[in-house]
Amino acid sequence: LDYDLILVQDADTIIDHRLLENAVKEINKDKKLGAVCSKAGIKDIMSSKWSELLWWHLQRIEYATFDSSRIETAGSIKVVHGMAAVYRTAALQQVKNKWGRIYDENNITEDYELTICLKELGWKTTACMDMRAWTEVPVTLKELWKQRVRWFRGGIDVLRTHGINKITITEYLQHILFIILTVLNVLIIYYLSVVLISGGQLGIHPLFYLVVAIVTLDGLYRLRYAENVKTIEIVIRLAILPFSIYMMLYQAQQLWAYWLSITNAKNEW
């Protein structure tokens, strides 16, 4: 390849006119930086349906959380997302030399798989918040479910393909932690249901309120990564329940993805 850097973006992505300039500045800071991805922005919604607006706002909150986690793990982010990313040509060439291809066309989350490959080769991966890009998001439950199950399923398949190594071990541990927390959530909900149905009284420890306060403040802090934060998004975070239900849906999507991967069901877009 004749170029030092290559831009990759999704077909539905709009990029800022200074994205490439900022990407070059970022990737030139470290010779071991193999790829840098953009801030995860969401296009404005034209719909006036309350249900579609709700899904849109929930995902704006979620995408802000994604960006905050990328800042926290700079140098080794989980995935160099395909929304908009700039790769070092030398890094991609190494991937091709080792695996005989750059993208794994058999995997439905090729950006995550490529990120794992880069890390296994010793390259760093990061995100640059000055690289602004915006994508479309699903605004119906059906389409959101399909997208997220596809993401989770692809991620699980990547780990099954690459196995356990010094790069993927943390990913495996995150999946184990997810399963443990999901089981605990189910047990807590079951316990609360039994107590309420039997007419018992719930004794809430003061530490519970402290935990809720910390989680709420953390969520509000992460909203700073959303562009032009809306009042309703602050309300959703403060109300706790709406986003908690959204996270329960998130858990259900991931559990279903486990089943699809275990049964080797056909990947579908």
XYZ file of N, CA and C in Angstrom:
807
model
N 0.838 -1.192 0.000
C 0.000 0.000 0.000
C 0.879 1.251 0.000
N 0.452 2.265 -0.727
C 1.267 3.465 -0.920
C 1.015 4.561 0.106
N 0.085 4.341 1.010
C -0.252 5.387 1.970
C 0.126 4.964 3.386
N 0.469 5.948 4.220
C 0.836 5.667 5.607
C -0.387 5.424 6.480
N -1.501 6.083 6.135
C -2.721 5.993 6.933
C -3.911 5.723 6.024
N -4.904 5.026 6.574
C -6.113 4.701 5.811
C -7.346 5.028 6.650
N -8.283 5.746 6.052
C -9.547 6.069 6.714
C -10.587 5.023 6.361
N -11.284 4.536 7.383
C -12.389 3.597 7.188
C -13.619 4.197 7.860
N -14.763 4.178 7.177
C -15.985 4.686 7.790
C -17.197 3.909 7.286
N -18.237 3.874 8.111
C -19.483 3.230 7.723
C -20.201 4.071 6.676
N -21.046 3.417 5.892
C -21.745 4.102 4.806
C -22.698 5.180 5.316
N -23.242 4.994 6.524
C -24.217 5.955 7.041
C -23.580 7.015 7.943
N -22.258 7.083 7.957
C -21.552 8.019 8.829
C -21.277 9.352 8.133
N -21.469 10.422 8.876
C -21.071 11.757 8.429
C -19.874 12.170 9.276
N -18.801 12.634 8.628
C -17.611 13.023 9.383
C -17.391 14.535 9.327
N -16.799 15.056 10.379
C -16.468 16.470 10.468
C -15.332 16.795 9.486
N -15.311 18.018 8.975
C -14.312 18.385 7.962
C -12.884 18.371 8.510
N -12.738 18.375 9.845
C -11.397 18.350 10.440
C -11.049 16.979 11.024
N -11.869 15.983 10.745
C -11.628 14.659 11.325
C -10.259 14.109 10.933
N -9.934 14.151 9.657
C -8.654 13.600 9.198
C -7.469 14.364 9.788
N -7.594 15.667 9.843
C -6.524 16.490 10.418
C -6.263 16.100 11.868
N -7.335 15.944 12.632
C -7.189 15.581 14.042
C -6.725 14.137 14.216
N -7.136 13.273 13.296
C -6.699 11.874 13.356
C -5.191 11.772 13.141
N -4.687 12.518 12.170
C -3.247 12.498 11.881
C -2.453 13.013 13.082
N -2.941 14.079 13.700
C -2.269 14.620 14.884
C -2.210 13.578 15.993
N -3.328 12.878 16.201
C -3.413 11.897 17.288
C -2.515 10.693 17.024
N -2.585 10.148 15.838
C -1.847 8.909 15.560
C -0.335 9.157 15.476
N 0.057 10.397 15.178
C 1.483 10.717 15.106
C 2.111 10.959 16.479
N 1.287 10.947 17.530
C 1.811 11.132 18.884
C 2.580 9.906 19.371
N 2.253 8.739 18.793
C 2.848 7.488 19.271
C 3.039 6.540 18.084
N 4.278 6.139 17.843
C 4.569 5.259 16.713
C 3.968 3.866 16.875
N 3.596 3.509 18.110
C 2.994 2.195 18.354
C 1.469 2.243 18.287
N 0.929 3.411 17.970
C -0.520 3.546 17.852
C -0.943 3.054 16.475
N -1.661 1.933 16.449
C -2.035 1.325 15.181
C -3.330 1.836 14.594
N -4.210 2.358 15.465
C -5.500 2.839 14.975
C -6.113 3.808 15.972
N -6.878 4.741 15.451
C -7.597 5.699 16.288
C -8.993 5.872 15.707
N -9.997 5.821 16.568
C -11.379 5.974 16.094
C -11.969 7.288 16.594
N -13.094 7.642 16.029
C -13.733 8.922 16.312
C -14.583 8.884 17.576
N -15.027 10.037 17.959
C -16.060 10.173 18.972
C -17.334 9.570 18.401
N -18.130 8.916 19.235
C -19.342 8.241 18.760
C -20.545 9.179 18.835
N -20.746 9.933 17.767
C -21.869 10.857 17.723
C -23.092 10.233 17.065
N -24.241 10.790 17.365
C -25.503 10.290 16.804
C -26.186 11.403 16.019
N -26.638 11.064 14.814
C -27.336 12.047 13.987
C -28.642 12.478 14.647
N -29.062 13.701 14.339
C -30.339 14.195 14.850
C -31.482 13.348 14.305
N -32.539 13.282 15.069
C -33.710 12.504 14.669
C -34.792 13.446 14.158
N -35.479 13.038 13.109
C -36.524 13.866 12.515
C -37.911 13.461 12.991
N -38.008 12.300 13.626
C -39.307 11.776 14.053
C -39.878 12.567 15.228
N -41.206 12.564 15.331
C -41.882 13.199 16.468
C -42.594 12.166 17.336
N -42.430 10.871 16.998
C -43.045 9.807 17.785
C -42.326 9.688 19.117
N -43.095 9.650 20.204
C -42.474 9.633 21.531
C -41.612 8.401 21.742
N -42.050 7.237 21.190
C -41.289 6.000 21.388
C -39.935 6.075 20.682
N -39.927 6.605 19.462
C -38.674 6.717 18.717
C -37.746 7.748 19.354
N -38.327 8.817 19.854
C -37.530 9.831 20.543
C -36.901 9.258 21.806
N -37.645 8.401 22.516
C -37.119 7.793 23.742
C -35.918 6.903 23.433
N -36.050 6.053 22.401
C -34.925 5.187 22.021
C -33.720 6.019 21.605
N -33.976 7.120 20.929
C -32.898 8.006 20.478
C -32.163 8.619 21.667
N -32.914 9.122 22.633
C -32.301 9.733 23.819
C -31.534 8.695 24.643
N -32.093 7.514 24.797
C -31.417 6.462 25.562
C -30.076 6.098 24.924
N -30.050 6.071 23.599
C -28.797 5.726 22.922
C -27.789 6.874 22.955
N -28.272 8.100 23.001
C -27.347 9.228 23.183
C -26.645 9.124 24.538
N -27.402 8.735 25.553
C -26.822 8.530 26.881
C -25.820 7.383 26.835
N -26.213 6.301 26.169
C -25.359 5.116 26.076
C -24.073 5.407 25.300
N -24.186 6.113 24.187
C -23.007 6.420 23.375
C -22.044 7.336 24.124
N -22.580 8.226 24.957
C -21.724 9.078 25.792
C -20.931 8.214 26.764
N -21.581 7.162 27.271
C -20.902 6.221 28.164
C -19.803 5.473 27.416
N -20.090 5.080 26.168
C -19.075 4.420 25.337
C -17.830 5.302 25.215
N -18.052 6.584 24.905
C -16.924 7.496 24.720
C -16.141 7.692 26.013
N -16.845 7.778 27.132
C -16.149 7.960 28.408
C -15.270 6.757 28.726
N -15.753 5.552 28.392
C -14.956 4.351 28.654
C -13.739 4.302 27.738
N -13.871 4.851 26.520
C -12.720 4.889 25.613
C -11.642 5.837 26.146
N -12.075 6.924 26.761
C -11.118 7.851 27.361
C -10.393 7.167 28.513
N -11.133 6.392 29.296
C -10.558 5.715 30.464
C -9.587 4.604 30.072
N -9.762 4.049 28.886
C -8.896 2.938 28.448
C -8.032 3.341 27.256
N -7.708 4.629 27.161
C -6.902 5.131 26.046
C -5.616 4.327 25.906
N -5.330 3.930 24.678
C -4.146 3.121 24.415
C -4.477 1.663 24.213
N -5.648 1.262 24.727
C -6.078 -0.132 24.555
C -7.599 -0.214 24.630
N -8.275 0.572 23.780
C -9.735 0.585 23.824
C -10.293 -0.757 23.354
N -11.511 -1.035 23.784
C -12.138 -2.330 23.499
C -12.308 -2.570 22.011
N -12.784 -1.540 21.307
C -13.004 -1.707 19.868
C -12.775 -0.387 19.141
N -12.020 -0.450 18.075
C -11.871 0.690 17.166
C -13.075 0.617 16.235
N -14.132 1.329 16.599
C -15.407 1.150 15.892
C -15.323 1.577 14.434
N -16.181 0.943 13.644
C -16.174 1.178 12.206
C -16.874 2.443 11.771
N -17.442 3.179 12.722
C -18.119 4.430 12.379
C -17.180 5.346 11.597
N -16.001 5.579 12.156
C -14.953 6.347 11.483
C -13.652 6.085 12.216
N -12.670 5.552 11.509
C -11.390 5.219 12.136
C -10.258 5.375 11.137
N -9.099 5.719 11.655
C -7.899 5.833 10.822
C -6.891 4.801 11.302
N -6.414 3.985 10.363
C -5.469 2.907 10.674
C -4.096 3.217 10.092
N -3.080 2.789 10.807
C -1.724 2.867 10.276
C -1.554 1.711 9.279
N -1.135 2.030 8.072
C -1.002 1.021 7.018
C -0.079 -0.117 7.435
N 0.998 0.214 8.125
C 1.956 -0.811 8.565
C 1.297 -1.814 9.500
N 0.367 -1.329 10.321
C -0.334 -2.219 11.250
C -1.245 -3.174 10.492
N -1.962 -2.641 9.509
C -2.854 -3.481 8.704
C -2.060 -4.509 7.904
N -0.891 -4.108 7.430
C -0.053 -5.026 6.665
C 0.402 -6.190 7.535
N 0.701 -5.912 8.803
C 1.095 -6.981 9.724
C -0.052 -7.955 9.966
N -1.271 -7.404 10.062
C -2.452 -8.258 10.234
C -2.589 -9.182 9.030
N -2.436 -8.614 7.845
C -2.558 -9.417 6.619
C -1.465 -10.473 6.538
N -0.258 -10.109 6.949
C 0.857 -11.061 6.901
C 0.616 -12.260 7.817
N 0.009 -12.007 8.988
C -0.190 -13.093 9.955
C -1.429 -13.924 9.667
N -2.538 -13.250 9.316
C -3.800 -13.981 9.155
C -4.229 -14.148 7.693
N -3.485 -13.558 6.766
C -3.815 -13.709 5.359
C -4.958 -12.839 4.892
N -5.388 -11.930 5.722
C -6.466 -10.992 5.374
C -6.430 -9.869 6.405
N -7.163 -8.800 6.122
C -7.252 -7.696 7.080
C -8.531 -7.827 7.888
N -9.654 -7.926 7.192
C -10.936 -8.136 7.866
C -11.329 -9.603 7.791
N -11.901 -10.100 8.876
C -12.453 -11.451 8.875
C -13.876 -11.360 8.340
N -14.058 -11.719 7.084
C -15.364 -11.583 6.444
C -16.392 -12.565 6.985
N -15.945 -13.529 7.774
C -16.875 -14.489 8.368
C -17.429 -14.004 9.703
N -16.893 -12.873 10.192
C -17.375 -12.337 11.464
C -18.214 -11.099 11.224
N -19.295 -10.990 11.962
C -20.249 -9.915 11.742
C -19.836 -8.615 12.424
N -18.842 -8.691 13.327
C -18.294 -7.484 13.960
C -16.805 -7.399 13.617
N -16.547 -7.134 12.354
C -15.175 -7.158 11.856
C -14.293 -6.087 12.493
N -14.890 -4.972 12.948
C -14.075 -3.932 13.578
C -13.512 -4.396 14.924
N -14.318 -5.133 15.677
C -13.856 -5.673 16.961
C -12.777 -6.729 16.728
N -12.994 -7.583 15.727
C -12.026 -8.638 15.435
C -10.687 -8.042 15.007
N -10.735 -6.990 14.194
C -9.506 -6.338 13.752
C -8.792 -5.677 14.930
N -9.561 -5.125 15.857
C -8.965 -4.514 17.052
C -8.196 -5.549 17.861
N -8.790 -6.732 18.034
C -8.118 -7.815 18.765
C -6.827 -8.208 18.045
N -6.888 -8.304 16.725
C -5.692 -8.659 15.943
C -4.575 -7.641 16.153
N -4.920 -6.367 16.101
C -3.921 -5.313 16.284
C -3.272 -5.404 17.662
N -4.092 -5.624 18.676
C -3.562 -5.725 20.038
C -2.650 -6.937 20.187
N -3.035 -8.052 19.575
C -2.214 -9.261 19.665
C -0.856 -9.063 18.994
N -0.803 -8.144 18.036
C 0.454 -7.840 17.356
C 1.255 -6.762 18.081
N 0.713 -6.268 19.193
C 1.435 -5.282 19.995
C 1.125 -3.830 19.694
N 0.133 -3.586 18.839
C -0.239 -2.211 18.513
C -1.184 -1.639 19.560
N -1.095 -0.341 19.782
C -2.019 0.351 20.678
C -3.241 0.811 19.884
N -4.354 0.974 20.582
C -5.586 1.458 19.955
C -6.193 2.526 20.850
N -6.726 3.564 20.248
C -7.287 4.631 21.068
C -8.415 5.340 20.325
N -9.015 6.317 21.010
C -10.064 7.149 20.419
C -9.671 8.607 20.605
N -10.096 9.439 19.689
C -9.807 10.872 19.758
C -11.129 11.634 19.752
N -11.405 12.344 20.836
C -12.668 13.059 20.944
C -12.743 14.271 20.013
N -11.598 14.658 19.427
C -11.604 15.746 18.447
C -11.946 15.241 17.046
N -11.989 13.922 16.893
C -12.445 13.324 15.636
C -13.962 13.153 15.744
N -14.693 14.067 15.167
C -16.147 14.056 15.324
C -16.810 13.363 14.132
N -17.733 12.470 14.451
C -18.481 11.747 13.417
C -19.850 11.393 13.979
N -20.809 11.229 13.086
C -22.175 10.963 13.517
C -22.767 9.814 12.700
N -23.510 8.960 13.366
C -24.118 7.818 12.698
C -25.609 7.757 13.001
N -26.319 6.942 12.238
C -27.739 6.716 12.488
C -27.892 5.586 13.500
N -28.920 5.670 14.320
C -29.184 4.609 15.292
C -30.610 4.103 15.113
N -30.862 2.843 15.439
C -32.220 2.303 15.340
C -33.136 2.960 16.367
N -34.354 3.258 15.971
C -35.274 3.937 16.892
C -36.556 3.130 17.110
N -36.474 1.821 16.860
C -37.566 0.915 17.217
C -36.958 -0.239 17.999
N -37.753 -0.843 18.855
C -37.259 -1.946 19.671
C -36.770 -3.095 18.798
N -37.497 -3.401 17.737
C -37.135 -4.515 16.865
C -35.761 -4.309 16.237
N -35.537 -3.123 15.683
C -34.262 -2.844 15.016
C -33.119 -2.732 16.015
N -33.390 -2.151 17.182
C -32.358 -2.049 18.216
C -31.957 -3.431 18.698
N -32.951 -4.295 18.898
C -32.674 -5.663 19.346
C -31.776 -6.388 18.335
N -32.124 -6.294 17.057
C -31.346 -6.965 16.012
C -29.907 -6.451 15.981
N -29.749 -5.132 16.092
C -28.403 -4.551 16.036
C -27.544 -5.007 17.207
N -28.097 -4.926 18.420
C -27.300 -5.244 19.600
C -26.997 -6.737 19.707
N -27.948 -7.571 19.357
C -27.686 -9.015 19.364
C -26.586 -9.325 18.354
N -26.624 -8.641 17.209
C -25.585 -8.821 16.191
C -24.219 -8.419 16.747
N -24.168 -7.290 17.449
C -22.907 -6.841 18.049
C -22.388 -7.848 19.069
N -23.271 -8.235 19.989
C -22.862 -9.161 21.055
C -22.448 -10.512 20.482
N -23.256 -11.025 19.550
C -22.961 -12.323 18.944
C -21.608 -12.282 18.246
N -21.357 -11.223 17.498
C -20.085 -11.101 16.806
C -18.919 -11.054 17.766
N -19.084 -10.316 18.865
C -18.022 -10.217 19.857
C -17.707 -11.547 20.511
N -18.741 -12.304 20.825
C -18.560 -13.629 21.435
C -17.849 -14.564 20.465
N -18.260 -14.521 19.197
C -17.630 -15.377 18.188
C -16.153 -15.035 18.002
N -15.819 -13.744 18.094
C -14.417 -13.326 17.980
C -13.584 -13.962 19.087
N -14.098 -13.919 20.311
C -13.358 -14.489 21.440
C -13.231 -16.001 21.308
N -14.268 -16.648 20.798
C -14.187 -18.098 20.586
C -13.127 -18.428 19.532
N -12.999 -17.568 18.541
C -12.019 -17.796 17.476
C -10.591 -17.571 17.966
N -10.390 -16.502 18.710
C -9.041 -16.149 19.157
C -8.613 -16.897 20.417
N -9.584 -17.422 21.170
C -9.231 -18.152 22.377
C -8.736 -17.239 23.488
N -8.247 -17.844 24.558
C -7.764 -17.079 25.707
C -6.271 -16.796 25.550
N -5.923 -15.533 25.587
C -4.519 -15.122 25.566
C -4.377 -13.848 26.388
N -3.202 -13.264 26.409
C -2.969 -12.100 27.270
C -3.801 -10.883 26.859
N -4.278 -10.866 25.627
C -5.118 -9.763 25.163
C -6.587 -10.030 25.459
N -7.040 -11.243 25.202
C -8.469 -11.551 25.343
C -8.881 -11.941 26.757
N -7.928 -12.206 27.643
C -8.271 -12.668 28.986
C -9.167 -11.670 29.709
N -8.897 -10.368 29.551
C -9.741 -9.373 30.212
C -11.153 -9.379 29.637
N -11.266 -9.656 28.339
C -12.583 -9.729 27.703
C -13.368 -10.921 28.252
N -12.677 -12.054 28.403
C -13.323 -13.234 28.979
C -13.782 -12.955 30.405
N -12.941 -12.285 31.189
C -13.287 -11.975 32.578
C -14.495 -11.043 32.641
N -14.594 -10.116 31.699
C -15.748 -9.220 31.650
C -17.035 -9.995 31.386
N -16.955 -11.004 30.531
C -18.132 -11.834 30.254
C -18.520 -12.649 31.491
N -17.523 -13.166 32.198
C -17.797 -13.921 33.427
C -18.446 -13.012 34.464
N -17.915 -11.797 34.610
C -18.481 -10.834 35.554
C -19.909 -10.479 35.167
N -20.152 -10.326 33.872
C -21.506 -10.017 33.400
C -22.485 -11.110 33.810
N -22.094 -12.363 33.629
C -22.967 -13.486 33.977
C -23.241 -13.508 35.480
N -22.206 -13.282 36.287
C -22.368 -13.267 37.743
C -23.328 -12.159 38.169
N -23.135 -10.954 37.623
C -23.996 -9.826 37.977
C -25.429 -10.044 37.506
N -25.588 -10.676 36.354
C -26.932 -10.961 35.850
C -27.660 -11.928 36.770
N -26.963 -12.965 37.217
C -27.552 -13.924 38.157
C -27.933 -13.223 39.454
N -27.064 -12.351 39.955
C -27.353 -11.611 41.187
C -28.571 -10.713 41.006
N -28.685 -10.068 39.852
C -29.844 -9.214 39.576
C -31.136 -10.009 39.605
N -31.104 -11.191 39.000
C -32.293 -12.052 38.980
C -32.670 -12.469 40.399
N -31.679 -12.833 41.193
C -31.936 -13.254 42.573
C -32.498 -12.105 43.407
N -31.972 -10.907 43.207
C -32.462 -9.742 43.951
C -33.906 -9.434 43.582
N -34.204 -9.459 42.280
C -35.577 -9.200 41.830
C -36.525 -10.265 42.370
N -36.081 -11.518 42.361
C -36.901 -12.612 42.894
C -37.167 -12.405 44.381
N -36.126 -12.054 45.124
C -36.262 -11.838 46.572
C -37.233 -10.694 46.861
N -37.071 -9.577 46.148
C -37.949 -8.428 46.363
C -39.394 -8.770 46.024
N -39.582 -9.546 44.965
C -40.937 -9.940 44.559
C -41.593 -10.804 45.625
N -40.845 -11.764 46.162
C -41.379 -12.649 47.202
C -41.766 -11.851 48.437
N -40.905 -10.921 48.843
C -41.178 -10.110 50.034
C -42.424 -9.262 49.838
N -42.542 -8.629 48.687
C -43.684 -7.758 48.423
C -44.984 -8.541 48.309
N -44.928 -9.689 47.636
C -46.130 -10.512 47.464
C -46.609 -11.067 48.798
N -45.669 -11.405 49.666
C -46.030 -11.969 50.975
C -46.439 -10.902 51.979
N -46.387 -9.652 51.564
C -46.804 -8.574 52.462
C -45.738 -8.140 53.442
N -44.519 -8.564 53.231
C -43.430 -8.199 54.129
C -42.946 -6.782 53.884
N -42.099 -6.310 54.766
C -41.552 -4.968 54.642
C -40.083 -5.035 54.231
N -39.721 -4.133 53.361
C -38.341 -4.093 52.895
C -37.507 -3.165 53.774
N -36.437 -3.706 54.301
C -35.524 -2.893 55.092
C -34.351 -2.485 54.221
N -34.237 -1.201 53.931
C -33.189 -0.722 53.035
C -32.039 -0.144 53.841
N -30.871 -0.703 53.644
C -29.680 -0.254 54.358
C -29.244 1.112 53.821
N -28.780 2.008 54.690
C -28.332 3.341 54.248
C -27.277 3.298 53.140
N -26.450 2.242 53.134
C -25.426 2.127 52.095
C -26.034 2.019 50.700
N -27.274 1.489 50.654
C -27.958 1.363 49.371
C -28.127 2.735 48.728
N -28.535 3.710 49.540
C -28.736 5.062 49.026
C -27.411 5.676 48.578
N -26.341 5.340 49.278
C -25.022 5.842 48.897
C -24.608 5.288 47.536
N -24.842 3.985 47.346
C -24.505 3.349 46.069
C -25.311 3.975 44.933
N -26.615 4.169 45.165
C -27.480 4.773 44.148
C -26.995 6.177 43.803
N -26.609 6.931 44.816
C -26.126 8.302 44.598
C -24.850 8.305 43.763
N -23.930 7.387 44.073
C -22.665 7.315 43.338
C -22.911 6.943 41.877
N -23.774 5.935 41.663
C -24.087 5.492 40.297
C -24.743 6.624 39.504
N -25.654 7.355 40.157
C -26.349 8.457 39.492
C -25.387 9.580 39.117
N -24.512 9.940 40.038
C -23.532 10.994 39.770
C -22.565 10.576 38.660
N -22.189 9.297 38.667
C -21.304 8.790 37.619
C -21.979 8.897 36.254
N -23.268 8.531 36.212
C -24.012 8.619 34.961
C -24.126 10.050 34.460
N -24.361 10.981 35.382
C -24.453 12.392 35.006
C -23.110 12.910 34.496
N -22.039 12.470 35.132
C -20.702 12.889 34.702
C -20.421 12.422 33.273
N -20.795 11.191 32.973
C -20.516 10.643 31.646
C -21.347 11.318 30.551
N -22.413 11.986 30.932
C -23.223 12.717 29.954
C -22.452 13.863 29.315
N -21.357 14.278 29.940
C -20.563 15.380 29.392
C -19.999 15.042 28.015
N -19.965 13.745 27.682
C -19.439 13.331 26.389
C -20.508 13.346 25.293
N -21.750 13.615 25.673
C -22.818 13.739 24.673
C -22.839 15.176 24.156
N -23.081 15.341 22.869
C -23.132 16.682 22.301
C -24.472 17.335 22.612
N -24.429 18.577 23.061
C -25.657 19.334 23.326
C -26.644 18.521 24.165
N -26.233 18.203 25.374
C -27.058 17.389 26.272
C -28.451 17.991 26.418
N -29.457 17.132 26.268
C -30.846 17.565 26.375
C -31.327 17.444 27.824
N -32.265 18.298 28.184
C -32.817 18.263 29.541
C -33.426 16.908 29.851
N -34.118 16.324 28.875
C -34.766 15.029 29.089
C -33.741 13.950 29.397
N -32.538 14.074 28.856
C -31.490 13.083 29.107
C -30.978 13.175 30.539
N -30.930 14.383 31.066
C -30.567 14.563 32.478
C -31.661 13.983 33.361
N -32.915 14.215 32.969
C -34.057 13.687 33.731
C -34.041 12.165 33.729
N -33.762 11.568 32.582
C -33.704 10.104 32.472
C -32.640 9.548 33.407
N -31.497 10.197 33.452
C -30.417 9.745 34.333
C -30.803 9.900 35.806
N -31.436 10.998 36.141
C -31.830 11.241 37.531
C -32.958 10.316 37.966
N -33.844 9.984 37.026
C -34.980 9.116 37.351
C -34.547 7.682 37.629
N -33.392 7.295 37.134
C -32.760 5.988 37.366
C -33.495 4.839 36.673
N -34.809 4.711 36.915
C -35.563 3.561 36.419
C -35.530 3.403 34.897
N -35.765 4.471 34.099
C -35.783 4.287 32.637
C -34.499 3.672 32.087
N -33.348 4.203 32.517
C -32.094 3.668 31.989
C -31.786 2.302 32.586
N -32.277 2.041 33.803
C -32.091 0.719 34.410
C -32.831 -0.340 33.602
N -34.047 -0.006 33.163
C -34.819 -0.928 32.325
C -34.107 -1.137 30.989
N -33.545 -0.064 30.456
C -32.787 -0.156 29.202
C -31.602 -1.099 29.370
N -30.942 -1.055 30.517
C -29.809 -1.936 30.790
C -30.262 -3.391 30.965
N -31.483 -3.588 31.467
C -32.023 -4.949 31.564
C -32.239 -5.519 30.162
N -32.695 -4.667 29.257
C -32.845 -5.078 27.856
C -31.478 -5.446 27.288
N -30.480 -4.667 27.643
C -29.092 -4.910 27.241
C -28.648 -6.294 27.705
N -28.981 -6.644 28.944
C -28.624 -7.956 29.479
C -29.319 -9.071 28.708
N -30.590 -8.861 28.402
C -31.350 -9.869 27.659
C -30.752 -10.082 26.269
N -30.337 -9.010 25.629
C -29.729 -9.103 24.298
C -28.441 -9.920 24.350
N -27.643 -9.674 25.374
C -26.373 -10.393 25.472
C -26.591 -11.866 25.794
N -27.542 -12.151 26.659
C -27.843 -13.548 26.985
C -28.329 -14.300 25.747
N -29.159 -13.656 24.939
C -29.647 -14.277 23.710
C -28.494 -14.502 22.736
N -27.555 -13.556 22.706
C -26.382 -13.692 21.837
C -25.526 -14.886 22.256
N -25.410 -15.131 23.566
C -24.682 -16.310 24.047
C -25.309 -17.578 23.473
N -26.640 -17.638 23.541
C -27.360 -18.812 23.065
C -27.135 -19.020 21.566
N -27.223 -17.941 20.792
C -27.026 -18.037 19.344
C -25.615 -18.504 19.006
N -24.640 -18.030 19.776
C -23.254 -18.427 19.526
C -23.020 -19.884 19.908
N -23.546 -20.281 21.063
C -23.370 -21.659 21.537
C -24.001 -22.659 20.575
N -25.170 -22.286 20.023
C -25.881 -23.185 19.106
C -25.417 -23.020 17.660
N -24.446 -22.122 17.456
C -23.916 -21.868 16.107
C -25.008 -21.481 15.114
N -25.951 -20.680 15.590
C -27.023 -20.207 14.717
C -26.445 -19.306 13.628
N -27.131 -19.205 12.512
C -26.658 -18.409 11.390
C -26.641 -16.931 11.747
N -25.529 -16.254 11.401
C -25.433 -14.809 11.619
C -26.362 -14.078 10.664
N -27.073 -13.085 11.187
C -27.989 -12.318 10.351
C -27.834 -10.834 10.627
N -27.968 -10.021 9.556
C -27.934 -8.577 9.710
C -29.325 -8.067 10.048
